[in-house]
C-alpha positions as protocol buffer text, in pm:
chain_id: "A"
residue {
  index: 1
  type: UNK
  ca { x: 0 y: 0 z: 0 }
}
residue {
  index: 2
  type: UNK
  ca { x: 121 y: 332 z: -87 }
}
residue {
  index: 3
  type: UNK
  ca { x: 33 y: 613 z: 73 }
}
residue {
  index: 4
  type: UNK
  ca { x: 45 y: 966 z: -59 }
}
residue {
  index: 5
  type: UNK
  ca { x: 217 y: 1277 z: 80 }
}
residue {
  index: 6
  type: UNK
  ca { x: -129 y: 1421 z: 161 }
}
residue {
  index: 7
  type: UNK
  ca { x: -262 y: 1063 z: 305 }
}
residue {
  index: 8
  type: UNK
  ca { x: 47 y: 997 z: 468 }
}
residue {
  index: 9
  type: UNK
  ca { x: -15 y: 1389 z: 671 }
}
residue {
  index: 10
  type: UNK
  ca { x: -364 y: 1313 z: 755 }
}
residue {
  index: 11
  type: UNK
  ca { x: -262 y: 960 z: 913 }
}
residue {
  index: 12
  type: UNK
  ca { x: 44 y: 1089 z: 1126 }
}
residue {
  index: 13
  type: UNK
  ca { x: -190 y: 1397 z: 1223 }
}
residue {
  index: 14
  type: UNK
  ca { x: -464 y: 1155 z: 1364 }
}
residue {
  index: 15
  type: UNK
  ca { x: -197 y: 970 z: 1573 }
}
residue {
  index: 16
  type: UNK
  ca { x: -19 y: 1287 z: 1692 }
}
residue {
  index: 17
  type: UNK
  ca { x: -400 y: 1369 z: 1804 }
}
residue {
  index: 18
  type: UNK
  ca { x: -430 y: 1042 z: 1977 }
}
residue {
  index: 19
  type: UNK
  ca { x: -138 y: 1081 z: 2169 }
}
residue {
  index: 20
  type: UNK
  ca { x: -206 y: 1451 z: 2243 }
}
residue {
  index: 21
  type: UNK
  ca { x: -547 y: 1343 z: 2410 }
}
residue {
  index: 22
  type: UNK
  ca { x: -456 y: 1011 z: 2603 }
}
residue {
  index: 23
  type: UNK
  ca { x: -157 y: 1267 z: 2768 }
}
residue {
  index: 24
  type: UNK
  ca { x: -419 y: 1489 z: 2855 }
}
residue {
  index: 25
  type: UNK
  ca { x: -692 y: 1205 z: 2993 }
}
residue {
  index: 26
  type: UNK
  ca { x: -400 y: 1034 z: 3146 }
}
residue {
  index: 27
  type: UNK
  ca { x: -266 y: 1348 z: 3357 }
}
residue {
  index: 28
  type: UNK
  ca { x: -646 y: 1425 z: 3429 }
}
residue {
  index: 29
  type: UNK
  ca { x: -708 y: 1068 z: 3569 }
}
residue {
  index: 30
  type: UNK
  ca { x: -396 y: 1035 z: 3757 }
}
residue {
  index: 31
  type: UNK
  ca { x: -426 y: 1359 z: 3908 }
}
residue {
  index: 32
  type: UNK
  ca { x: -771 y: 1381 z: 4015 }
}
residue {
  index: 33
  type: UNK
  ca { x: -1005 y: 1077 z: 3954 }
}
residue {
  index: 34
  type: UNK
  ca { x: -759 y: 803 z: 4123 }
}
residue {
  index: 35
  type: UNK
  ca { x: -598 y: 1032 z: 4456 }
}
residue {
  index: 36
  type: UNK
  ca { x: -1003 y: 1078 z: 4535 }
}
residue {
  index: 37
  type: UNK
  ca { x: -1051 y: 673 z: 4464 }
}
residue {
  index: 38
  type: UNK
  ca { x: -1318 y: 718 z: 4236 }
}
residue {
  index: 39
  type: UNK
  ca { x: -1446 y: 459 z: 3993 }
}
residue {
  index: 40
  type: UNK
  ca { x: -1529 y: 584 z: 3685 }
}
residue {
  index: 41
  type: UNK
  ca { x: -1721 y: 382 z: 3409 }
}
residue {
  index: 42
  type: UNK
  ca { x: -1604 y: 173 z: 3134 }
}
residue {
  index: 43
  type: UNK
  ca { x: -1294 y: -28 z: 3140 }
}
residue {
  index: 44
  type: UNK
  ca { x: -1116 y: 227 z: 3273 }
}
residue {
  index: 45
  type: UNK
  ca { x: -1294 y: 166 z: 3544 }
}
residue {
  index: 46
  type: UNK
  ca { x: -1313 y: -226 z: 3624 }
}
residue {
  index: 47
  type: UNK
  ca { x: -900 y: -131 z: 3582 }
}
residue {
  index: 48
  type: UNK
  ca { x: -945 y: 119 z: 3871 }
}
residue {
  index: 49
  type: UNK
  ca { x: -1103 y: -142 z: 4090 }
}
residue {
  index: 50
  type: UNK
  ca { x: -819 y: -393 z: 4047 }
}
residue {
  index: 51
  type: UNK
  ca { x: -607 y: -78 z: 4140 }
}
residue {
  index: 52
  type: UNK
  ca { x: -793 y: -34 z: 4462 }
}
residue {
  index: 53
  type: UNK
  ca { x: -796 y: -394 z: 4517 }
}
residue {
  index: 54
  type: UNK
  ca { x: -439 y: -465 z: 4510 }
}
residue {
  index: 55
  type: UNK
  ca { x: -244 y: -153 z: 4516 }
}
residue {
  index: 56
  type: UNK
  ca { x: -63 y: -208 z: 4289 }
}
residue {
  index: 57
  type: UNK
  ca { x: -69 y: 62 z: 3989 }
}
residue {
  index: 58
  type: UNK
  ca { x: 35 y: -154 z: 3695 }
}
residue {
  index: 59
  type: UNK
  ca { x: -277 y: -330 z: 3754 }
}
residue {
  index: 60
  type: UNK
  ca { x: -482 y: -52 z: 3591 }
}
residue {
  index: 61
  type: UNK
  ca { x: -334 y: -57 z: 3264 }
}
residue {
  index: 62
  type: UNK
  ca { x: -287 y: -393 z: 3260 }
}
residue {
  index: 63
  type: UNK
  ca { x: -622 y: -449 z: 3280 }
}
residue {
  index: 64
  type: UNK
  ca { x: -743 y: -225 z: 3058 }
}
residue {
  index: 65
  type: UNK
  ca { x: -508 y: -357 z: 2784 }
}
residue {
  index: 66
  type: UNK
  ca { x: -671 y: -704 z: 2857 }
}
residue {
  index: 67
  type: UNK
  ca { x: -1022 y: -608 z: 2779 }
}
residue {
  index: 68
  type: UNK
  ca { x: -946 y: -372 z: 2523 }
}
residue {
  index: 69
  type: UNK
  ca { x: -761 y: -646 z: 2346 }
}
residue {
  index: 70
  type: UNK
  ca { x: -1100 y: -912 z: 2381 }
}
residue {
  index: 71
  type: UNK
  ca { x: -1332 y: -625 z: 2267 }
}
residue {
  index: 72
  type: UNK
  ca { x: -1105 y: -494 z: 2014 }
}
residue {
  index: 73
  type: UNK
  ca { x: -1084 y: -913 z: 1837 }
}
residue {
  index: 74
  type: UNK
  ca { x: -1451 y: -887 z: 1852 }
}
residue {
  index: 75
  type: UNK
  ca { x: -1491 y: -562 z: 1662 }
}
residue {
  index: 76
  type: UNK
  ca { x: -1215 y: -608 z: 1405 }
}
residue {
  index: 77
  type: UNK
  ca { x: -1533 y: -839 z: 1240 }
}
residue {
  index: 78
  type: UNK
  ca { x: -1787 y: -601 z: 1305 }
}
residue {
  index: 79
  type: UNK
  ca { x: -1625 y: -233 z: 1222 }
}
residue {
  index: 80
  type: UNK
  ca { x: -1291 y: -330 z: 1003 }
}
residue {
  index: 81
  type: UNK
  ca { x: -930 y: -318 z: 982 }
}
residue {
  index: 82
  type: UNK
  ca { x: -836 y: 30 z: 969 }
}
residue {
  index: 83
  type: UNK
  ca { x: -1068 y: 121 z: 1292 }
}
residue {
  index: 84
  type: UNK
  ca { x: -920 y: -152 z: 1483 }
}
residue {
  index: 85
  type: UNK
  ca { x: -556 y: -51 z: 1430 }
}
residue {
  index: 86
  type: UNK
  ca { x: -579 y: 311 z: 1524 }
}
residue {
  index: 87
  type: UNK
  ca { x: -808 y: 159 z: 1806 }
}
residue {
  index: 88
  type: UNK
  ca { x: -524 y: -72 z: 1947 }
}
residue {
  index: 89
  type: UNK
  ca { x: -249 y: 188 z: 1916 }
}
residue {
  index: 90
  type: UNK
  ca { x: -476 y: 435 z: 2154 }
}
residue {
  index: 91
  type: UNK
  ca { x: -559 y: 157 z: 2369 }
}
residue {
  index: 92
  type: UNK
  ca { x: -182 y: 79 z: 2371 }
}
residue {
  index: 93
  type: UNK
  ca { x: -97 y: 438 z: 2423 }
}
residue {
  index: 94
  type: UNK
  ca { x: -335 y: 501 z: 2681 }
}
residue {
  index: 95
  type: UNK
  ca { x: -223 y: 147 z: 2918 }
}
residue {
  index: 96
  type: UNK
  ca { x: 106 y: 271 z: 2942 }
}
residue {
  index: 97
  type: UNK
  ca { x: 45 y: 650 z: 3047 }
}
residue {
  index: 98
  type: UNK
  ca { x: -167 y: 559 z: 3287 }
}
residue {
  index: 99
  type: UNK
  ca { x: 85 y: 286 z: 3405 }
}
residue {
  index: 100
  type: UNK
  ca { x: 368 y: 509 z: 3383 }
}
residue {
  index: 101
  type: UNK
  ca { x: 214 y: 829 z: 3549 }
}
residue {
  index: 102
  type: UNK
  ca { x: 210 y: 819 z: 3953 }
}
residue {
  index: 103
  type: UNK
  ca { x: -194 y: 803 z: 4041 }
}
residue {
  index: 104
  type: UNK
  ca { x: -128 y: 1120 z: 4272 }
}
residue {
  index: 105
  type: UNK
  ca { x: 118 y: 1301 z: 4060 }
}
residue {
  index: 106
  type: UNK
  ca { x: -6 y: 1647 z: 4215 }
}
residue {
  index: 107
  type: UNK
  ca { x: -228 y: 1502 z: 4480 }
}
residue {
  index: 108
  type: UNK
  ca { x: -211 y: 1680 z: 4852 }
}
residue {
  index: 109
  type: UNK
  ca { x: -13 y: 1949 z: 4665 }
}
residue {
  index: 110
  type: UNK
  ca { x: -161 y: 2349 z: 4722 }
}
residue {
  index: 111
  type: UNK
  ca { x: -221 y: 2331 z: 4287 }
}
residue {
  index: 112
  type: UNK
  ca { x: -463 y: 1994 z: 4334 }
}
residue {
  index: 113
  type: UNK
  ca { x: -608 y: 2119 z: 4615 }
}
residue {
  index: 114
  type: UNK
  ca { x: -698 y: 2461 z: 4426 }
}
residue {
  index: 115
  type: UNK
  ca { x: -794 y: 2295 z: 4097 }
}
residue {
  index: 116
  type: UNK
  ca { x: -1019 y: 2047 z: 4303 }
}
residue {
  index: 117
  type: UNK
  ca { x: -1194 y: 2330 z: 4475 }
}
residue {
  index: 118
  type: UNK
  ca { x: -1223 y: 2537 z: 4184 }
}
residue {
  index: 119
  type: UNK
  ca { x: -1324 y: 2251 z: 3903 }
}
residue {
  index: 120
  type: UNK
  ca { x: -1487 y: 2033 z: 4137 }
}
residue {
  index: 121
  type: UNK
  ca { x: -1635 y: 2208 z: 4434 }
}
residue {
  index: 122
  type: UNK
  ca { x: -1727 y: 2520 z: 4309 }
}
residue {
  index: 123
  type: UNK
  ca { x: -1854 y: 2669 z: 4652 }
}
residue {
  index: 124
  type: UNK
  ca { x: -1513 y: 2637 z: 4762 }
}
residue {
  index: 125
  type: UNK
  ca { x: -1400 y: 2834 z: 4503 }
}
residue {
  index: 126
  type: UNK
  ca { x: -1313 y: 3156 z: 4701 }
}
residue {
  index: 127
  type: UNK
  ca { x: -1036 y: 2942 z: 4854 }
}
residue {
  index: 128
  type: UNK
  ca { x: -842 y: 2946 z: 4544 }
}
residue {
  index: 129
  type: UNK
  ca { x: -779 y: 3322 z: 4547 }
}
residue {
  index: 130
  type: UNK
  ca { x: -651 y: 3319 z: 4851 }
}
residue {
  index: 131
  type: UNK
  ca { x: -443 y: 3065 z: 4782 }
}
């Protein structure tokens, strides 16, 4: 298969995107979803629950990968090739950051503790400026 210069742009801009937004998900979920040991849906999830049951952090992308990699066999019949192999490198992508990045990167720290109150508890808010 050849690709074209124009093809070849388009395809290394859609994984430069991927990457750009699993970075961004991963530093979100590391930084405020697992410190406050919440479950969110999905298979991130069911990998955040292994987390919390064991302790130990590999555990969440490990088993994300595992699913991902049983769902993703399934729908290489249903959707096709070319979904499925931009589909494994995210899930792939997305394993490892959240592997690699320390579930409270910022957590305890006076910037979590302003984003938190600013994002998440609005009320609290006020803190933040005095901060």
């Amino acid at each position: 298969m050849v690709l074209s210069g124009k093809k070849l742009w388009m395809s290394a801009r859609d994984y430069v995107m991927i990457v750009v937004a699993i970075f961004i998900f991963g530093f979100g979920f590391s930084a405020f979803i697992l410190p406050e040991k919440v479950v969110i849906g999905g298979v991130t999830g069911v990998g955040t629950i292994a987390y919390l049951l064991t302790g130990k952090t590999y555990m969440i992308g490990l088993t994300q990968y595992a699913i991902n990699l049983v769902l993703l066999g399934i729908a290489y019949f249903v959707v096709g090739k070319q979904f499925v192999v931009k589909t494994i490198f995210g899930a792939t992508v997305i394993s490892l950051v959240v592997t690699i990045m320390p579930p409270s990167a910022c957590a305890g720290t006076a910037v979590h503790e302003c984003l938190y109150r600013r994002y998440i508890h609005r009320d609290c808010a006020w803190a933040c400026v005095r901060a």
